[in-house]
Amino acid sequence: MCGIVGYVGKRSCLPIILEGLRRLEYRGYDSAGITILEDGRLETRKKAGKVADLENIWKSTGGSATIGMGHTRWATHGEPNDRNAHPHHDCSGSIAVVHNGVIENYRALKIKLEKSGHLFSSETDTEVIAHLIEEFYEKTTDLAQAVRLTLRQLDGTYGIVVMSARDPEKLVAARKGSPLVVGYGEGESIVASDASALVEHTRDVTYLLDGQLAVVERATVTVKNLEDVEVEKAVEHITFDLEQIEKSGYEHFMLKEIHEQPETIRNAMRGRLLAADGEVKLGGLQDVMEKLVAAKRIILVGCGTSWHAGLVGEYMLEQIAKVPAEVEYASEFRYRNPLVSKDDVVFLISQSGETADTLAALREAKGKGATVLGIVNVVGSTIARESDGGVYVHAGPEIGVASTKAFTSQLTVLALISLMLARAKGMAKRDIVALAKELDAVPGKVKKILEDAKVVADIAREFKDARHFLYLGRGANFPVALEGALKLKEISYIHAEGYPAAEMKHGPIALIDEHMPVVFVAPKDAIYEKVISNLQEVKARRGRIIAVANDDDMEIQAMAEFVLRVPRTYGFFGPILNVIPLQLLSYYIAVARGTNVDQPRNLAKSVTVE
Ligand code: G6P
């Protein structure tokens, strides 16, 4: 989950690499470093801290270099300090490596290399790559070949870029499990771990596949497999705008992304939901429609917020489409030898499409013959590519580490899938039309909720010093309670728990006193009265109640200290609306506490390690 950017061309490479790193900083941000080639030598400067700190140590130097690479790190092996920051070098200092991923057998390799005289200067797994390349380079004098031979020794995952002072015109990039994309410019080439780092310079790119190695030169890029056979490279054109990945005047990416939701939810439905006809068209599922309709059960797999989307999806699929559904944490699913067969359909839900556990779950299910389908945001990501089919959520780049717009888009896609299956399984057209119209109205309702963001900001200030929070909901709104609690934990560092409201009596009720804020998700649905009983139980113990309630619910006013209003909708689409005030609440509490909202401590946007 670190970021890589490398440049070779005619222009001064430093500003291009620094800007690329800034755009990638959301992927990892505990240290950063750059290597350039200057006067025939590699010059490396690296530092614990942010890209801005790195920029300071390069000030007014390195301007003439036209080849170089940089890295922003999220530590896995070795503490985040200057020494462990990338790039890493061989003994001679003429080979440099940046690496995303984890080398699992690095200890054994390091011992062997040390025995043959190599001197290590960091505690990272990455440094063994540089020393191995050094070994092979001596024998082959061909950088790409030396990298290829090195890769054969490595167990684990990598996206790497290598440069050498002895082969000064090229970068060698290779991938296994960690994404890399190569962009083609005019007389220049850029390689990065994420297209956002290069989109400013070119939109024509090739996503490297696992097991591929690219020799990236100014005017040519050659892609080969590890057997040294050239492979045809698919050139794709990126369509998202740079504007989309910038803050557009908002103080934080997270706030911008929360406010984008009327648009992103609409985008998830665009061209897919024909509300008046009760039709749903999902091109990426067409080829597997028969399997989907015949599936004995659907398993939804994900991590973090994407897992919460799965929990809501379970309600939608069972209640709307009448298909038995189960939800699994990807990290648990992959290790418990799950009983999955070819009659099952497994949906992998992932914003990034790169989460290591979710990808491993995909491979596990696929290996057992199940049909695997992705619900993914990042186009061209590994999960999207390895799936048998799927649906892109089209939320656009999500930069804030705490997921917001991707979640509501995932829910929207799950709603579309449920409607499509319901239709295929014989639900009456007029019922589908009624539900489709409700879904179609959701973006407008989200817009209305966002107009009252200021009310949430006022409430947030009231609770900024709370030490604990409890979030309660029932049915499809239980996952909303979980998601509300997760958002608060992630960015404000306040301890928060989500619970099914009725389960409160079996434990959390012991925590309630006049200091405990309790957030109830309480729309006027079939179980409203039950939730209100739970709310009364909290009130009787003097808990401080914040309720998410419908616009026309006047009753709740007398029971809750604060009410966050949401419009009514069909019950199983309710979570798409009800989560919005909770996203805002956590955002404003974090701002009031002065935490780093977009880059919360210890977290990363995309967890590409186990
Ligand atoms: C990380 C992120 C979360 C995200 C989770 C799953 O923990 O910080 O926001 O929900 O990974 O990521 P995915 O990209 O698979 O949805």
XYZ file of C-alpha atoms and ligand atoms in Angstrom:
626
model
C 0.000 0.000 0.000
C 2.906 2.253 -0.662
C 3.201 4.482 -3.720
C 5.690 4.322 -6.572
C 6.435 6.731 -9.403
C 9.303 6.543 -11.902
C 10.118 8.816 -14.855
C 12.401 8.614 -17.871
C 12.293 11.287 -20.552
C 13.542 14.695 -21.607
C 12.196 16.830 -18.808
C 13.609 17.411 -15.355
C 12.322 14.362 -13.460
C 12.292 15.699 -9.881
C 9.175 17.905 -10.016
C 7.296 15.164 -11.880
C 8.228 12.546 -9.281
C 7.455 14.839 -6.338
C 4.048 15.725 -7.759
C 3.353 12.034 -8.441
C 4.288 11.149 -4.862
C 1.981 13.837 -3.528
C -0.888 12.285 -5.441
C 0.030 8.840 -4.128
C 0.585 9.910 -0.557
C -2.825 8.611 0.476
C -1.570 5.076 -0.131
C 1.163 5.269 2.475
C 2.704 8.158 4.236
C 5.216 7.410 6.925
C 8.332 8.103 4.872
C 9.324 8.926 1.328
C 12.388 8.964 -0.892
C 13.676 9.656 -4.381
C 16.637 8.432 -6.450
C 17.762 10.301 -9.557
C 20.637 9.790 -11.940
C 22.938 12.803 -11.944
C 26.413 13.056 -13.483
C 26.488 9.281 -13.995
C 25.786 8.534 -10.334
C 22.666 7.623 -8.409
C 21.706 10.314 -5.945
C 19.211 9.236 -3.263
C 17.558 11.297 -0.554
C 14.909 9.857 1.701
C 13.236 10.786 4.911
C 10.700 9.732 7.539
C 7.641 11.950 7.302
C 5.566 13.425 4.536
C 6.360 14.150 0.908
C 6.553 17.841 1.883
C 9.527 17.000 4.148
C 11.178 15.180 1.268
C 10.656 18.153 -1.000
C 12.572 20.332 1.466
C 15.672 18.149 1.307
C 15.727 18.252 -2.504
C 15.270 22.006 -2.725
C 17.099 23.588 -5.681
C 19.077 20.434 -6.480
C 18.824 17.652 -9.020
C 17.267 19.872 -11.675
C 19.188 18.409 -14.618
C 18.280 14.762 -13.992
C 15.889 13.228 -16.522
C 15.534 9.760 -15.026
C 14.543 8.884 -11.494
C 12.009 7.264 -9.215
C 10.313 7.864 -5.881
C 8.384 6.049 -3.204
C 6.026 6.870 -0.381
C 5.921 4.185 2.271
C 3.553 2.544 4.719
C 5.816 0.384 6.849
C 5.490 -3.408 6.926
C 9.051 -4.518 7.783
C 11.208 -2.162 9.801
C 10.121 0.980 11.606
C 9.333 4.075 9.579
C 12.635 5.985 9.750
C 15.054 7.559 7.249
C 17.064 4.373 6.850
C 14.119 2.123 6.101
C 12.573 4.567 3.632
C 12.851 3.570 -0.043
C 14.702 3.561 -2.455
C 17.134 0.886 -1.272
C 20.558 0.167 -2.709
C 23.039 -2.585 -3.378
C 26.529 -2.452 -1.803
C 28.000 -0.321 -4.574
C 25.175 2.222 -4.515
C 24.734 1.861 -8.266
C 21.462 -0.075 -8.156
C 18.311 1.300 -6.544
C 14.969 -0.364 -5.890
C 11.532 0.823 -4.817
C 9.063 -1.827 -3.776
C 5.428 -2.255 -2.769
C 4.426 -5.555 -1.192
C 6.096 -8.049 1.121
C 8.985 -10.448 0.448
C 8.143 -13.402 2.666
C 11.468 -15.253 2.396
C 13.638 -12.171 2.883
C 15.217 -13.409 6.124
C 16.660 -16.526 4.500
C 17.833 -14.517 1.494
C 19.408 -11.872 3.704
C 21.384 -14.440 5.716
C 22.688 -15.974 2.495
C 23.627 -12.614 1.024
C 25.333 -11.485 4.228
C 27.363 -14.687 4.242
C 28.631 -13.878 0.777
C 29.699 -10.418 1.932
C 26.760 -8.101 1.222
C 26.348 -5.246 3.665
C 22.809 -4.217 4.556
C 21.878 -0.768 5.677
C 18.174 -1.167 6.530
C 15.810 -3.585 8.264
C 13.523 -3.874 5.260
C 12.596 -6.892 3.200
C 13.102 -4.745 0.093
C 16.843 -4.351 0.456
C 17.457 -8.034 -0.380
C 16.100 -7.297 -3.867
C 18.818 -4.701 -4.492
C 21.593 -7.046 -3.330
C 20.258 -9.982 -5.328
C 20.149 -7.837 -8.459
C 23.751 -6.825 -7.718
C 24.745 -10.519 -7.628
C 23.063 -11.321 -10.920
C 24.147 -8.112 -12.613
C 27.788 -9.072 -12.102
C 27.119 -12.247 -14.067
C 24.780 -11.018 -16.790
C 25.572 -7.290 -17.208
C 21.952 -6.914 -18.295
C 19.742 -5.112 -15.809
C 16.439 -6.625 -16.979
C 17.921 -10.111 -16.936
C 19.371 -9.548 -13.453
C 15.943 -8.405 -12.222
C 14.273 -11.407 -13.834
C 16.680 -13.840 -12.150
C 16.163 -12.049 -8.837
C 12.398 -12.333 -9.053
C 12.680 -16.094 -9.346
C 14.209 -16.121 -5.863
C 11.410 -14.145 -4.222
C 8.357 -15.471 -2.409
C 5.674 -12.943 -1.653
C 4.290 -9.929 -3.446
C 5.883 -7.061 -5.252
C 5.499 -4.118 -7.518
C 9.065 -2.933 -8.072
C 10.943 -0.385 -10.089
C 14.710 -0.680 -10.462
C 17.308 1.694 -11.860
C 21.050 1.420 -12.270
C 23.843 3.910 -12.910
C 25.425 1.339 -15.202
C 22.342 1.186 -17.421
C 21.331 4.839 -17.271
C 18.559 5.008 -19.853
C 15.996 2.670 -18.397
C 13.765 1.718 -15.511
C 12.870 -1.925 -15.028
C 9.436 -2.544 -13.518
C 7.882 -5.839 -12.466
C 4.729 -6.929 -10.760
C 3.366 -9.796 -8.727
C 0.416 -8.902 -6.551
C 1.078 -5.144 -6.309
C -0.265 -2.959 -9.098
C 1.911 -1.064 -11.575
C 0.873 0.977 -14.567
C 3.098 2.325 -17.348
C 2.131 5.562 -19.118
C 3.288 6.606 -22.595
C 4.119 10.282 -23.107
C 5.808 12.226 -25.914
C 9.409 11.091 -25.705
C 8.908 10.109 -22.088
C 7.534 7.210 -20.077
C 6.211 7.093 -16.542
C 5.618 4.105 -14.329
C 3.485 4.305 -11.190
C 1.599 2.177 -8.746
C -1.589 4.092 -9.443
C -2.747 5.979 -12.527
C -3.447 9.123 -10.486
C 0.326 9.762 -10.344
C 0.702 9.923 -14.107
C -2.635 11.076 -15.479
C -1.403 14.672 -15.571
C 1.201 13.663 -18.164
C -0.467 10.961 -20.202
C -3.714 9.034 -20.439
C -2.459 6.128 -22.538
C -1.361 3.380 -20.234
C -0.681 -0.319 -19.846
C -1.516 -2.062 -16.590
C 1.155 -4.679 -15.954
C -0.129 -8.135 -15.103
C 1.279 -10.464 -12.480
C 4.424 -12.152 -13.771
C 5.242 -9.356 -16.207
C 8.371 -7.257 -16.389
C 8.615 -3.998 -18.321
C 11.733 -2.297 -19.604
C 10.700 1.339 -19.556
C 12.714 3.683 -21.752
C 12.158 7.191 -23.042
C 10.659 6.135 -26.364
C 9.845 2.467 -25.903
C 8.322 0.170 -23.345
C 8.848 -3.564 -23.737
C 6.785 -5.965 -21.678
C 7.968 -9.526 -21.200
C 7.059 -12.451 -19.018
C 9.523 -13.999 -16.576
C 10.627 -16.469 -19.259
C 11.904 -13.470 -21.234
C 9.246 -13.781 -23.925
C 7.791 -10.505 -25.150
C 4.037 -10.214 -24.575
C 1.549 -8.010 -26.314
C 0.669 -5.013 -24.161
C -2.883 -3.761 -23.975
C -2.926 0.039 -24.185
C -5.867 1.604 -22.380
C -7.075 5.189 -22.294
C -7.810 6.672 -18.880
C -10.973 8.738 -18.796
C -11.122 10.191 -15.286
C -10.146 13.838 -14.810
C -7.399 15.214 -12.643
C -10.060 17.530 -11.235
C -11.811 14.420 -9.933
C -8.833 13.546 -7.770
C -8.301 17.021 -6.407
C -10.119 18.636 -3.518
C -12.255 21.093 -5.543
C -12.251 23.658 -2.767
C -13.203 21.320 0.086
C -11.018 21.283 3.157
C -10.529 17.538 2.967
C -10.929 14.799 0.371
C -13.285 13.017 2.739
C -15.680 15.979 2.840
C -15.479 16.354 -0.910
C -16.227 12.668 -1.348
C -19.171 12.800 1.078
C -20.611 15.689 -0.943
C -20.064 13.916 -4.255
C -22.506 11.177 -3.300
C -25.626 12.443 -5.091
C -23.525 12.319 -8.269
C -21.631 9.084 -7.569
C -24.794 7.183 -6.611
C -26.363 8.432 -9.821
C -23.278 7.273 -11.741
C -23.621 3.787 -10.269
C -27.109 3.591 -11.824
C -26.493 5.511 -15.041
C -27.476 3.519 -18.106
C -28.256 0.553 -15.872
C -31.537 1.400 -14.193
C -34.493 2.052 -16.467
C -36.866 2.900 -13.649
C -40.063 3.431 -15.638
C -39.726 0.009 -17.276
C -38.508 -1.770 -14.133
C -35.417 -2.869 -16.083
C -31.871 -3.279 -14.798
C -29.029 -3.842 -17.250
C -25.646 -4.859 -15.897
C -23.387 -5.661 -18.836
C -20.658 -7.215 -16.702
C -23.067 -9.867 -15.412
C -24.668 -10.799 -18.714
C -22.399 -13.778 -19.369
C -22.961 -15.241 -15.915
C -26.676 -14.502 -15.642
C -27.663 -18.143 -15.900
C -25.297 -19.081 -13.073
C -26.520 -16.194 -10.953
C -30.173 -17.069 -11.353
C -29.473 -20.751 -10.641
C -27.155 -20.058 -7.675
C -28.117 -21.957 -4.520
C -26.634 -19.151 -2.479
C -24.639 -15.994 -2.925
C -21.622 -15.301 -0.746
C -20.510 -11.701 -0.286
C -16.891 -11.204 0.723
C -14.971 -8.051 1.642
C -12.980 -6.187 4.296
C -13.718 -3.091 6.372
C -16.351 -0.831 4.866
C -16.769 -3.168 1.901
C -17.706 -5.943 4.328
C -20.364 -3.659 5.798
C -21.726 -3.145 2.277
C -21.899 -6.938 2.019
C -23.957 -7.098 5.225
C -26.515 -4.703 3.764
C -26.358 -6.642 0.477
C -27.341 -9.791 2.327
C -30.640 -8.157 3.319
C -31.223 -6.841 -0.191
C -30.524 -10.145 -1.913
C -32.602 -12.199 0.493
C -35.526 -9.806 0.849
C -35.757 -8.435 -2.689
C -34.358 -11.255 -4.842
C -35.192 -14.109 -2.418
C -31.748 -15.690 -2.789
C -30.049 -17.080 0.315
C -26.990 -14.932 0.999
C -24.047 -15.071 3.377
C -21.376 -12.537 4.220
C -17.782 -13.316 5.068
C -14.726 -11.372 6.097
C -12.228 -12.027 3.302
C -9.458 -12.621 5.826
C -11.455 -15.374 7.542
C -12.898 -16.916 4.405
C -9.527 -17.567 2.810
C -8.138 -19.494 5.762
C -11.022 -21.656 6.832
C -11.164 -23.928 3.817
C -14.749 -22.803 3.062
C -17.291 -25.225 1.655
C -17.775 -23.551 -1.682
C -18.733 -25.316 -4.881
C -19.584 -24.604 -8.474
C -23.207 -23.948 -7.524
C -22.161 -20.913 -5.491
C -21.663 -17.385 -6.674
C -19.168 -15.316 -4.723
C -19.173 -11.526 -4.952
C -15.908 -9.843 -3.972
C -16.621 -6.319 -2.797
C -13.663 -3.946 -2.855
C -13.191 -0.254 -3.462
C -9.556 -0.604 -4.495
C -9.803 -4.021 -6.115
C -6.383 -4.703 -4.628
C -7.015 -5.695 -0.996
C -4.780 -8.719 -0.415
C -7.268 -10.727 1.644
C -10.149 -10.106 -0.757
C -7.999 -11.101 -3.704
C -6.900 -14.266 -1.903
C -10.565 -15.057 -1.153
C -11.353 -14.638 -4.847
C -8.632 -17.110 -5.769
C -9.766 -19.540 -3.062
C -13.373 -19.494 -4.304
C -12.330 -19.668 -7.950
C -10.076 -22.618 -7.190
C -13.074 -24.420 -5.757
C -15.098 -23.887 -8.894
C -17.395 -21.079 -7.737
C -18.323 -18.243 -10.053
C -16.463 -15.180 -8.782
C -17.763 -11.699 -9.475
C -16.387 -8.307 -8.522
C -18.118 -5.231 -7.148
C -15.150 -2.945 -7.546
C -14.428 0.748 -7.907
C -10.923 0.926 -9.379
C -11.102 0.068 -13.056
C -8.483 -2.415 -14.225
C -7.612 -3.456 -10.663
C -6.553 -7.026 -9.966
C -9.871 -8.200 -8.479
C -11.720 -6.748 -11.460
C -9.409 -8.532 -13.854
C -9.406 -11.896 -12.127
C -13.186 -12.075 -11.694
C -15.474 -14.000 -14.039
C -17.545 -10.849 -14.369
C -18.801 -8.049 -12.208
C -20.026 -4.519 -11.838
C -17.900 -1.408 -11.500
C -19.384 0.993 -8.959
C -18.107 4.068 -10.855
C -17.568 6.207 -7.746
C -14.419 7.789 -9.249
C -11.098 7.982 -7.376
C -11.615 7.828 -3.606
C -8.665 9.467 -1.868
C -9.797 9.887 1.755
C -8.643 6.794 3.625
C -12.028 6.417 5.315
C -14.334 5.124 2.609
C -17.553 7.091 2.039
C -18.732 7.447 -1.543
C -17.479 3.972 -2.490
C -19.734 2.523 0.240
C -22.942 4.146 -0.984
C -22.054 3.188 -4.556
C -21.478 -0.417 -3.480
C -24.921 -0.406 -1.827
C -26.470 1.035 -4.973
C -24.903 -1.697 -7.110
C -26.076 -4.365 -4.658
C -29.577 -2.901 -4.917
C -29.373 -3.053 -8.723
C -28.202 -6.665 -8.644
C -31.049 -7.552 -6.273
C -33.626 -5.904 -8.536
C -32.214 -7.604 -11.619
C -32.320 -10.998 -9.939
C -35.798 -10.387 -8.559
C -36.999 -9.668 -12.081
C -35.271 -12.750 -13.482
C -36.863 -14.843 -10.743
C -40.336 -13.619 -11.571
C -41.141 -10.632 -9.340
C -44.144 -8.803 -10.797
C -43.158 -5.951 -13.079
C -45.231 -3.348 -11.226
C -43.449 -4.222 -7.958
C -40.071 -3.897 -9.641
C -41.077 -0.567 -11.174
C -42.102 0.717 -7.730
C -38.740 -0.293 -6.200
C -36.779 0.977 -9.195
C -38.452 4.364 -8.858
C -37.528 4.479 -5.162
C -33.912 3.721 -6.011
C -33.935 6.315 -8.763
C -35.034 8.934 -6.210
C -32.163 8.166 -3.793
C -29.564 10.639 -5.224
C -31.990 13.558 -4.808
C -32.651 12.524 -1.198
C -28.918 12.300 -0.474
C -28.574 15.838 -1.800
C -31.251 16.970 0.640
C -29.446 15.351 3.595
C -26.216 17.080 2.615
C -27.936 20.464 2.624
C -28.237 20.061 6.407
C -24.558 19.233 6.949
C -24.209 22.313 9.142
C -26.615 20.855 11.737
C -24.335 17.823 12.019
C -21.290 20.067 12.450
C -22.959 21.758 15.445
C -23.802 18.420 17.067
C -20.267 17.161 16.437
C -18.742 19.989 18.475
C -20.915 18.935 21.403
C -19.392 15.441 21.391
C -15.805 16.089 20.392
C -14.437 15.150 23.808
C -16.429 11.933 24.211
C -14.267 8.901 24.951
C -16.688 6.241 23.738
C -19.647 6.033 21.380
C -22.256 3.349 20.871
C -24.066 2.968 17.520
C -27.259 0.924 17.409
C -29.497 -0.202 14.570
C -31.616 -3.155 13.575
C -32.143 -5.164 10.403
C -30.426 -3.619 7.388
C -29.510 -0.664 9.578
C -27.379 -2.754 11.914
C -24.558 -2.652 9.312
C -25.118 1.121 9.144
C -24.451 1.257 12.899
C -21.264 -0.735 12.328
C -20.200 1.599 9.544
C -20.964 4.711 11.626
C -18.805 3.354 14.453
C -16.001 2.404 12.073
C -15.942 5.877 10.519
C -15.656 7.488 13.956
C -12.865 5.158 15.087
C -10.907 5.551 11.881
C -10.624 9.302 11.781
C -11.269 10.659 15.293
C -9.663 7.807 17.310
C -12.683 7.729 19.638
C -13.551 4.207 20.692
C -16.878 3.263 19.124
C -18.916 0.108 18.865
C -21.741 -0.812 16.531
C -24.345 -3.227 17.863
C -27.714 -4.636 16.879
C -30.006 -2.468 19.028
C -31.714 -5.404 20.752
C -28.387 -7.028 21.635
C -27.523 -3.976 23.698
C -29.294 -5.574 26.643
C -26.777 -8.402 26.585
C -23.732 -6.352 27.417
C -23.258 -2.788 26.180
C -26.121 -1.516 28.355
C -23.669 -1.809 31.259
C -21.677 1.037 29.709
C -24.519 3.495 29.577
C -24.467 6.534 31.834
C -24.891 10.264 31.358
C -21.530 10.488 29.539
C -22.231 7.853 26.903
C -23.351 9.113 23.471
C -25.603 6.549 21.781
C -26.445 6.927 18.102
C -29.671 5.222 17.030
C -30.393 4.543 13.384
C -34.173 4.668 13.616
C -36.027 5.149 10.321
C -39.777 4.555 10.259
C -39.645 1.038 8.928
C -41.233 -2.254 9.971
C -39.122 -2.491 13.139
C -39.309 1.161 14.164
C -41.301 0.473 17.323
C -38.746 -2.110 18.445
C -35.899 0.342 17.973
C -37.829 2.946 19.938
C -38.136 0.493 22.850
C -34.357 0.108 22.811
C -33.996 3.866 22.673
C -36.195 4.199 25.767
C -33.958 1.724 27.568
C -30.983 3.976 26.918
C -32.911 7.090 27.876
C -33.926 5.502 31.181
C -30.221 5.158 31.968
C -29.520 8.780 30.998
C -27.467 7.980 27.891
C -27.103 10.924 25.462
C -29.165 10.006 22.407
C -28.520 11.101 18.842
C -31.106 9.657 16.464
C -31.058 9.302 12.694
C -34.756 9.586 11.905
C -37.117 10.345 9.046
C -38.159 13.908 8.236
C -41.757 13.272 9.266
C -41.004 11.501 12.552
C -42.120 14.024 15.146
C -42.419 11.471 17.916
C -38.673 10.953 18.228
C -37.993 14.603 18.973
C -39.155 14.183 22.562
C -36.943 11.153 23.171
C -33.617 12.050 21.548
C -31.329 14.902 22.530
C -30.382 15.458 18.876
C -32.066 14.310 15.675
C -30.364 13.932 12.292
C -33.012 13.986 9.588
C -33.205 11.754 6.519
C -36.017 11.428 3.956
C -38.048 8.252 3.807
C -37.339 5.553 1.267
C -37.961 1.853 0.747
C -36.588 0.023 3.822
C -33.747 -1.903 2.203
C -32.487 1.186 0.365
C -32.579 3.126 3.657
C -28.934 2.367 4.555
C -27.777 4.416 1.536
C -29.395 7.483 3.123
C -28.956 6.707 6.810
C -25.195 6.387 6.626
C -24.727 9.917 5.258
C -25.329 11.828 8.543
C -23.027 9.334 10.281
C -20.248 10.013 7.771
C -20.707 13.736 8.437
C -20.808 13.244 12.204
C -17.493 11.395 12.244
C -15.968 13.915 9.834
C -16.932 16.953 11.925
C -15.923 15.310 15.208
C -12.498 14.520 13.727
C -12.127 18.091 12.462
C -13.098 19.423 15.905
C -10.439 17.177 17.463
C -7.839 18.304 14.944
C -6.892 14.864 13.622
C -5.577 14.203 10.130
C -8.883 13.334 8.492
C -7.641 12.160 5.096
C -4.620 10.285 6.387
C -5.504 8.865 9.795
C -2.691 7.318 11.778
C -1.779 3.669 11.141
C -4.345 3.219 8.380
C -3.904 2.869 4.655
C -6.321 3.253 1.813
C -5.531 -0.010 0.198
C -4.244 -2.894 2.303
C -2.187 -4.975 -0.086
C -0.544 -7.011 2.670
C -2.172 -9.715 4.774
C -8.782 -0.416 4.306
C -9.422 0.943 4.143
C -10.926 0.818 4.330
C -11.504 -0.220 3.389
C -10.793 -1.557 3.512
C -11.176 -2.488 2.380
O -8.875 -0.818 5.628
O -8.877 1.857 5.060
O -11.543 2.074 4.097
O -12.866 -0.371 3.646
O -9.386 -1.391 3.450
O -10.685 -1.965 1.174
P -11.271 -2.254 -0.247
O -10.423 -1.416 -1.173
O -11.085 -3.720 -0.497
O -12.690 -1.866 -0.253
